[in-house]
PDB file of C-alpha atoms in Angstrom:
ATOM      1  CA  SER A   1      74.634  18.476 -19.712  1.00 77.00           C
ATOM      2  CA  ALA A   2      71.423  16.500 -19.978  1.00 85.00           C
ATOM      3  CA  VAL A   3      71.453  12.805 -20.804  1.00 90.00           C
ATOM      4  CA  ILE A   4      68.420  11.629 -22.732  1.00 94.00           C
ATOM      5  CA  SER A   5      67.325   8.076 -23.412  1.00 95.00           C
ATOM      6  CA  GLN A   6      64.597   6.885 -25.727  1.00 97.00           C
ATOM      7  CA  LYS A   7      62.705   3.639 -25.998  1.00 96.00           C
ATOM      8  CA  PRO A   8      62.436   1.793 -28.252  1.00 96.00           C
ATOM      9  CA  SER A   9      65.567   2.533 -30.238  1.00 95.00           C
ATOM     10  CA  ARG A  10      63.925   1.084 -33.323  1.00 95.00           C
ATOM     11  CA  ASP A  11      60.786  -0.747 -34.343  1.00 96.00           C
ATOM     12  CA  ILE A  12      59.070  -2.207 -37.357  1.00 97.00           C
ATOM     13  CA  CYS A  13      55.305  -1.807 -37.264  1.00 96.00           C
ATOM     14  CA  GLN A  14      52.323  -2.742 -39.341  1.00 96.00           C
ATOM     15  CA  ARG A  15      50.133  -0.201 -41.059  1.00 97.00           C
ATOM     16  CA  GLY A  16      47.192   0.933 -38.895  1.00 97.00           C
ATOM     17  CA  THR A  17      48.828   0.215 -35.555  1.00 97.00           C
ATOM     18  CA  SER A  18      50.168   2.709 -33.019  1.00 97.00           C
ATOM     19  CA  LEU A  19      53.551   3.039 -31.314  1.00 97.00           C
ATOM     20  CA  THR A  20      54.397   4.935 -28.150  1.00 98.00           C
ATOM     21  CA  ILE A  21      57.921   6.308 -27.838  1.00 98.00           C
ATOM     22  CA  GLN A  22      59.302   7.098 -24.410  1.00 98.00           C
ATOM     23  CA  CYS A  23      61.784   9.841 -23.563  1.00 97.00           C
ATOM     24  CA  GLN A  24      63.586   9.958 -20.219  1.00 97.00           C
ATOM     25  CA  VAL A  25      65.875  12.800 -19.098  1.00 95.00           C
ATOM     26  CA  ASP A  26      68.338  12.564 -16.220  1.00 94.00           C
ATOM     27  CA  SER A  27      67.422  16.031 -14.910  1.00 91.00           C
ATOM     28  CA  GLN A  28      64.292  18.127 -14.532  1.00 90.00           C
ATOM     29  CA  VAL A  29      63.519  20.248 -17.568  1.00 88.00           C
ATOM     30  CA  THR A  30      60.664  22.591 -18.279  1.00 85.00           C
ATOM     31  CA  MET A  31      60.331  22.114 -21.999  1.00 85.00           C
ATOM     32  CA  MET A  32      60.717  19.001 -24.070  1.00 92.00           C
ATOM     33  CA  PHE A  33      60.514  18.861 -27.824  1.00 94.00           C
ATOM     34  CA  TRP A  34      59.611  16.109 -30.245  1.00 96.00           C
ATOM     35  CA  TYR A  35      61.119  16.116 -33.725  1.00 96.00           C
ATOM     36  CA  ARG A  36      60.764  13.972 -36.812  1.00 95.00           C
ATOM     37  CA  GLN A  37      63.602  13.372 -39.239  1.00 93.00           C
ATOM     38  CA  GLN A  38      62.572  11.710 -42.459  1.00 90.00           C
ATOM     39  CA  PRO A  39      65.178   9.880 -44.538  1.00 83.00           C
ATOM     40  CA  GLY A  40      67.774  12.275 -45.944  1.00 80.00           C
ATOM     41  CA  GLN A  41      66.047  15.295 -44.452  1.00 84.00           C
ATOM     42  CA  SER A  42      66.698  17.614 -41.560  1.00 84.00           C
ATOM     43  CA  LEU A  43      64.691  17.792 -38.365  1.00 90.00           C
ATOM     44  CA  THR A  44      61.109  19.012 -38.241  1.00 91.00           C
ATOM     45  CA  LEU A  45      59.534  20.046 -34.960  1.00 91.00           C
ATOM     46  CA  ILE A  46      56.349  18.115 -34.187  1.00 95.00           C
ATOM     47  CA  ALA A  47      55.398  19.664 -30.876  1.00 94.00           C
ATOM     48  CA  THR A  48      56.609  21.274 -27.675  1.00 92.00           C
ATOM     49  CA  ALA A  49      55.634  19.528 -24.454  1.00 91.00           C
ATOM     50  CA  ASN A  50      55.420  21.426 -21.179  1.00 84.00           C
ATOM     51  CA  GLN A  51      54.726  19.658 -17.923  1.00 81.00           C
ATOM     52  CA  GLY A  52      51.212  20.296 -16.704  1.00 79.00           C
ATOM     53  CA  SER A  53      49.793  21.683 -19.907  1.00 81.00           C
ATOM     54  CA  GLU A  54      48.700  20.569 -23.352  1.00 86.00           C
ATOM     55  CA  ALA A  55      51.416  20.130 -25.932  1.00 91.00           C
ATOM     56  CA  THR A  56      51.766  22.802 -28.586  1.00 91.00           C
ATOM     57  CA  TYR A  57      51.742  21.359 -32.095  1.00 94.00           C
ATOM     58  CA  GLU A  58      53.416  22.777 -35.170  1.00 90.00           C
ATOM     59  CA  SER A  59      51.625  23.320 -38.442  1.00 89.00           C
ATOM     60  CA  GLY A  60      50.951  20.003 -40.128  1.00 92.00           C
ATOM     61  CA  PHE A  61      50.892  17.971 -36.925  1.00 95.00           C
ATOM     62  CA  VAL A  62      47.757  17.237 -34.886  1.00 95.00           C
ATOM     63  CA  ILE A  63      47.101  15.776 -31.475  1.00 95.00           C
ATOM     64  CA  ASP A  64      44.939  12.939 -32.791  1.00 96.00           C
ATOM     65  CA  LYS A  65      47.844  11.646 -34.865  1.00 97.00           C
ATOM     66  CA  PHE A  66      50.665  12.416 -32.412  1.00 97.00           C
ATOM     67  CA  PRO A  67      49.293  12.472 -28.851  1.00 96.00           C
ATOM     68  CA  ILE A  68      51.904  13.512 -26.294  1.00 96.00           C
ATOM     69  CA  SER A  69      52.042  13.005 -22.563  1.00 93.00           C
ATOM     70  CA  ARG A  70      54.222  14.923 -20.109  1.00 93.00           C
ATOM     71  CA  PRO A  71      53.445  13.552 -16.647  1.00 91.00           C
ATOM     72  CA  ASN A  72      56.507  15.032 -14.916  1.00 91.00           C
ATOM     73  CA  LEU A  73      59.641  17.094 -15.480  1.00 91.00           C
ATOM     74  CA  THR A  74      61.832  14.174 -16.589  1.00 94.00           C
ATOM     75  CA  PHE A  75      59.583  12.100 -18.848  1.00 94.00           C
ATOM     76  CA  SER A  76      57.472  12.362 -21.962  1.00 95.00           C
ATOM     77  CA  THR A  77      55.861  10.059 -24.500  1.00 96.00           C
ATOM     78  CA  LEU A  78      54.962  10.537 -28.134  1.00 97.00           C
ATOM     79  CA  THR A  79      52.465   8.188 -29.765  1.00 97.00           C
ATOM     80  CA  VAL A  80      52.381   7.743 -33.512  1.00 97.00           C
ATOM     81  CA  SER A  81      48.797   6.678 -34.174  1.00 97.00           C
ATOM     82  CA  ASN A  82      47.219   4.741 -37.031  1.00 97.00           C
ATOM     83  CA  MET A  83      50.576   4.480 -38.741  1.00 97.00           C
ATOM     84  CA  SER A  84      51.162   4.483 -42.472  1.00 96.00           C
ATOM     85  CA  PRO A  85      54.406   3.956 -44.407  1.00 95.00           C
ATOM     86  CA  GLU A  86      54.737   7.759 -44.640  1.00 94.00           C
ATOM     87  CA  ASP A  87      55.338   7.790 -40.872  1.00 96.00           C
ATOM     88  CA  SER A  88      58.584   5.871 -41.346  1.00 95.00           C
ATOM     89  CA  SER A  89      61.112   8.212 -39.847  1.00 95.00           C
ATOM     90  CA  ILE A  90      63.440   8.867 -36.952  1.00 95.00           C
ATOM     91  CA  TYR A  91      61.680  10.439 -33.978  1.00 97.00           C
ATOM     92  CA  LEU A  92      63.851  12.478 -31.627  1.00 96.00           C
ATOM     93  CA  CYS A  93      63.219  13.848 -28.186  1.00 96.00           C
ATOM     94  CA  SER A  94      65.030  17.033 -27.188  1.00 94.00           C
ATOM     95  CA  VAL A  95      65.407  19.322 -24.191  1.00 92.00           C
ATOM     96  CA  GLU A  96      66.938  22.707 -23.673  1.00 82.00           C
ATOM     97  CA  GLU A  97      68.945  23.892 -20.702  1.00 73.00           C
ATOM     98  CA  SER A  98      67.089  26.380 -18.547  1.00 60.00           C
ATOM     99  CA  ARG A  99      69.479  29.129 -19.619  1.00 59.00           C
ATOM    100  CA  GLY A 100      68.866  28.266 -23.265  1.00 60.00           C
ATOM    101  CA  GLU A 101      72.542  27.779 -23.987  1.00 63.00           C
ATOM    102  CA  THR A 102      72.264  24.524 -25.797  1.00 75.00           C
ATOM    103  CA  GLN A 103      69.812  21.888 -26.892  1.00 83.00           C
ATOM    104  CA  TYR A 104      70.303  18.204 -26.221  1.00 90.00           C
ATOM    105  CA  PHE A 105      68.894  15.404 -28.287  1.00 93.00           C
ATOM    106  CA  GLY A 106      68.069  11.825 -27.517  1.00 94.00           C
ATOM    107  CA  PRO A 107      69.492   9.049 -29.684  1.00 93.00           C
ATOM    108  CA  GLY A 108      66.272   8.804 -31.657  1.00 95.00           C
ATOM    109  CA  THR A 109      63.732   6.079 -32.374  1.00 96.00           C
ATOM    110  CA  ARG A 110      63.973   4.647 -35.866  1.00 95.00           C
ATOM    111  CA  LEU A 111      60.511   3.634 -37.043  1.00 96.00           C
ATOM    112  CA  LEU A 112      59.695   1.611 -40.133  1.00 96.00           C
ATOM    113  CA  VAL A 113      56.048   1.121 -41.066  1.00 96.00           C
ATOM    114  CA  LEU A 114      55.213  -1.669 -43.479  1.00 95.00           C
TER     115      LEU A 114
ATOM    116  CA  LYS B   1      60.043  33.432 -44.253  1.00 76.00           C
ATOM    117  CA  ASN B   2      62.633  32.080 -41.817  1.00 79.00           C
ATOM    118  CA  GLN B   3      65.010  29.768 -43.627  1.00 88.00           C
ATOM    119  CA  VAL B   4      68.412  28.189 -43.162  1.00 94.00           C
ATOM    120  CA  GLU B   5      70.319  26.986 -46.207  1.00 94.00           C
ATOM    121  CA  GLN B   6      73.490  24.951 -46.136  1.00 96.00           C
ATOM    122  CA  SER B   7      76.091  24.184 -48.733  1.00 96.00           C
ATOM    123  CA  PRO B   8      77.415  21.959 -50.039  1.00 96.00           C
ATOM    124  CA  GLN B   9      74.809  19.212 -49.650  1.00 95.00           C
ATOM    125  CA  SER B  10      77.565  16.639 -49.503  1.00 96.00           C
ATOM    126  CA  LEU B  11      81.335  16.650 -49.420  1.00 97.00           C
ATOM    127  CA  ILE B  12      84.053  14.026 -49.681  1.00 98.00           C
ATOM    128  CA  ILE B  13      87.570  14.794 -48.470  1.00 97.00           C
ATOM    129  CA  LEU B  14      90.708  12.851 -47.645  1.00 97.00           C
ATOM    130  CA  GLU B  15      91.763  12.284 -44.078  1.00 97.00           C
ATOM    131  CA  GLY B  16      93.981  15.085 -42.792  1.00 97.00           C
ATOM    132  CA  LYS B  17      92.544  17.736 -45.110  1.00 97.00           C
ATOM    133  CA  ASN B  18      90.637  20.808 -44.000  1.00 97.00           C
ATOM    134  CA  CYS B  19      87.139  21.733 -45.120  1.00 97.00           C
ATOM    135  CA  THR B  20      84.614  24.528 -44.680  1.00 98.00           C
ATOM    136  CA  LEU B  21      80.850  24.181 -44.566  1.00 98.00           C
ATOM    137  CA  GLN B  22      78.546  27.122 -45.226  1.00 98.00           C
ATOM    138  CA  CYS B  23      75.261  28.262 -43.703  1.00 97.00           C
ATOM    139  CA  ASN B  24      73.098  31.183 -44.844  1.00 97.00           C
ATOM    140  CA  TYR B  25      70.013  32.224 -42.921  1.00 95.00           C
ATOM    141  CA  THR B  26      67.129  34.643 -43.114  1.00 93.00           C
ATOM    142  CA  VAL B  27      65.871  34.193 -39.540  1.00 87.00           C
ATOM    143  CA  SER B  28      64.766  37.393 -37.847  1.00 84.00           C
ATOM    144  CA  PRO B  29      65.024  38.578 -35.162  1.00 87.00           C
ATOM    145  CA  PHE B  30      68.169  36.562 -34.686  1.00 87.00           C
ATOM    146  CA  SER B  31      68.979  34.993 -31.324  1.00 87.00           C
ATOM    147  CA  ASN B  32      71.725  32.453 -31.839  1.00 90.00           C
ATOM    148  CA  LEU B  33      73.230  30.045 -34.330  1.00 94.00           C
ATOM    149  CA  ARG B  34      74.311  26.515 -33.539  1.00 93.00           C
ATOM    150  CA  TRP B  35      76.231  23.869 -35.378  1.00 96.00           C
ATOM    151  CA  TYR B  36      75.460  20.242 -34.669  1.00 95.00           C
ATOM    152  CA  LYS B  37      77.153  17.012 -35.688  1.00 96.00           C
ATOM    153  CA  GLN B  38      74.881  14.068 -36.344  1.00 94.00           C
ATOM    154  CA  ASP B  39      76.399  10.629 -36.743  1.00 92.00           C
ATOM    155  CA  THR B  40      74.367   8.112 -38.706  1.00 87.00           C
ATOM    156  CA  GLY B  41      71.637   6.638 -36.524  1.00 82.00           C
ATOM    157  CA  ARG B  42      72.265   9.028 -33.653  1.00 87.00           C
ATOM    158  CA  GLY B  43      70.790  12.275 -32.395  1.00 89.00           C
ATOM    159  CA  PRO B  44      72.534  15.590 -33.147  1.00 92.00           C
ATOM    160  CA  VAL B  45      75.282  16.725 -30.778  1.00 92.00           C
ATOM    161  CA  SER B  46      76.067  20.382 -30.251  1.00 90.00           C
ATOM    162  CA  LEU B  47      79.428  21.647 -31.511  1.00 94.00           C
ATOM    163  CA  THR B  48      79.165  25.413 -31.079  1.00 92.00           C
ATOM    164  CA  ILE B  49      76.641  28.098 -30.267  1.00 90.00           C
ATOM    165  CA  MET B  50      77.095  31.761 -31.159  1.00 92.00           C
ATOM    166  CA  THR B  51      75.076  34.829 -30.286  1.00 89.00           C
ATOM    167  CA  PHE B  52      74.820  38.053 -32.250  1.00 85.00           C
ATOM    168  CA  SER B  53      77.923  39.568 -30.672  1.00 89.00           C
ATOM    169  CA  GLU B  54      80.216  36.607 -31.312  1.00 90.00           C
ATOM    170  CA  ASN B  55      81.930  36.139 -34.646  1.00 92.00           C
ATOM    171  CA  THR B  56      84.042  33.083 -33.968  1.00 95.00           C
ATOM    172  CA  LYS B  57      83.995  30.121 -31.635  1.00 95.00           C
ATOM    173  CA  SER B  58      86.160  27.012 -31.514  1.00 95.00           C
ATOM    174  CA  ASN B  59      85.623  23.512 -30.207  1.00 94.00           C
ATOM    175  CA  GLY B  60      88.775  21.484 -30.751  1.00 96.00           C
ATOM    176  CA  ARG B  61      89.288  21.083 -34.483  1.00 97.00           C
ATOM    177  CA  TYR B  62      85.951  22.763 -35.217  1.00 97.00           C
ATOM    178  CA  THR B  63      85.837  26.534 -35.671  1.00 97.00           C
ATOM    179  CA  ALA B  64      82.595  28.328 -36.402  1.00 97.00           C
ATOM    180  CA  THR B  65      82.336  31.879 -37.685  1.00 97.00           C
ATOM    181  CA  LEU B  66      79.352  34.183 -37.790  1.00 96.00           C
ATOM    182  CA  ASP B  67      78.762  37.323 -39.842  1.00 95.00           C
ATOM    183  CA  ALA B  68      75.504  38.747 -38.539  1.00 91.00           C
ATOM    184  CA  ASP B  69      75.520  41.500 -41.134  1.00 91.00           C
ATOM    185  CA  THR B  70      75.521  39.162 -44.105  1.00 94.00           C
ATOM    186  CA  LYS B  71      73.674  36.430 -42.152  1.00 94.00           C
ATOM    187  CA  GLN B  72      76.276  33.832 -42.942  1.00 96.00           C
ATOM    188  CA  SER B  73      78.097  31.273 -40.868  1.00 97.00           C
ATOM    189  CA  SER B  74      80.771  28.740 -41.623  1.00 98.00           C
ATOM    190  CA  LEU B  75      82.103  25.673 -39.882  1.00 98.00           C
ATOM    191  CA  HIS B  76      85.777  24.938 -40.520  1.00 98.00           C
ATOM    192  CA  ILE B  77      87.127  21.477 -39.756  1.00 98.00           C
ATOM    193  CA  THR B  78      90.898  21.238 -39.418  1.00 97.00           C
ATOM    194  CA  ALA B  79      92.954  18.108 -40.036  1.00 97.00           C
ATOM    195  CA  SER B  80      89.910  15.943 -40.669  1.00 97.00           C
ATOM    196  CA  GLN B  81      89.628  12.467 -39.203  1.00 97.00           C
ATOM    197  CA  LEU B  82      87.595   9.460 -40.272  1.00 97.00           C
ATOM    198  CA  SER B  83      85.352  10.036 -37.260  1.00 96.00           C
ATOM    199  CA  ASP B  84      84.352  13.419 -38.680  1.00 97.00           C
ATOM    200  CA  SER B  85      82.214  11.581 -41.231  1.00 97.00           C
ATOM    201  CA  ALA B  86      78.711  12.719 -40.317  1.00 96.00           C
ATOM    202  CA  SER B  87      76.010  15.229 -41.159  1.00 95.00           C
ATOM    203  CA  TYR B  88      76.606  18.791 -39.960  1.00 97.00           C
ATOM    204  CA  ILE B  89      73.495  20.794 -39.266  1.00 96.00           C
ATOM    205  CA  CYS B  90      73.207  24.564 -38.899  1.00 96.00           C
ATOM    206  CA  VAL B  91      70.365  25.677 -36.622  1.00 94.00           C
ATOM    207  CA  VAL B  92      69.194  29.237 -36.066  1.00 92.00           C
ATOM    208  CA  SER B  93      66.815  30.378 -33.372  1.00 88.00           C
ATOM    209  CA  ALA B  94      64.741  33.537 -33.314  1.00 83.00           C
ATOM    210  CA  SER B  95      64.510  35.844 -30.333  1.00 80.00           C
ATOM    211  CA  GLY B  96      61.573  35.419 -28.000  1.00 73.00           C
ATOM    212  CA  THR B  97      60.717  31.956 -29.176  1.00 69.00           C
ATOM    213  CA  TYR B  98      61.703  28.368 -28.697  1.00 65.00           C
ATOM    214  CA  LYS B  99      61.530  27.853 -32.422  1.00 73.00           C
ATOM    215  CA  TYR B 100      64.632  26.435 -34.028  1.00 84.00           C
ATOM    216  CA  ILE B 101      65.033  26.551 -37.778  1.00 88.00           C
ATOM    217  CA  PHE B 102      67.106  23.634 -39.011  1.00 91.00           C
ATOM    218  CA  GLY B 103      69.165  23.563 -42.152  1.00 93.00           C
ATOM    219  CA  THR B 104      69.084  20.444 -44.291  1.00 90.00           C
ATOM    220  CA  GLY B 105      72.661  19.652 -43.361  1.00 94.00           C
ATOM    221  CA  THR B 106      75.922  18.893 -45.122  1.00 96.00           C
ATOM    222  CA  ARG B 107      76.842  15.240 -45.331  1.00 95.00           C
ATOM    223  CA  LEU B 108      80.610  14.912 -44.908  1.00 97.00           C
ATOM    224  CA  LYS B 109      82.551  11.793 -45.785  1.00 97.00           C
ATOM    225  CA  VAL B 110      86.215  11.542 -44.808  1.00 97.00           C
ATOM    226  CA  LEU B 111      88.188   8.897 -46.665  1.00 97.00           C
ATOM    227  CA  ALA B 112      91.413   7.219 -45.580  1.00 95.00           C
TER     228      ALA B 112
END
């Protein structure tokens, strides 16, 4: 199984600033996923990040707002740019085993924007 | 439209009792269905995964069933414990895609 860590675990930020969330996996994975979970809601996929190519964004999410880096097979970052209170959410990094048998999630980054 | 609906939204039971959570989906073409447990403030953790040909799978006190004809799944928790208090999320994936459709979850509270 994959072990995923995220930094920071939580943060409180001011409106208009940006926060970069880091995701580290203990094994090499092809695809990494970034999700958002707003209070009381289920998970919504933001984008899929492949190493060596541009991230693929879901409807409603754009690269200018959520730029993603994927410099190697074990690491990715998600930046939440020009934050507003509506961005207050839990942001989760996820990977899938190469055989697609299961999906592993990081512990999440709890973001509060004031 | 691909959707996953779960019921009930929330559930309170006494420790030691059994409970069953429901999941209905309209995802097509179907690939697999997963149940996750998400403790408060943590990421989801996989409990079971079932493909089209499987109709039941157990993981300790958790037993998931799948009826691919009616597109329904259930998660049965036996002899509940306080640590079972969490959100349980049903996730369905479509064939040929890395898209996962998440249900809104059932929030379970087990009381002593």
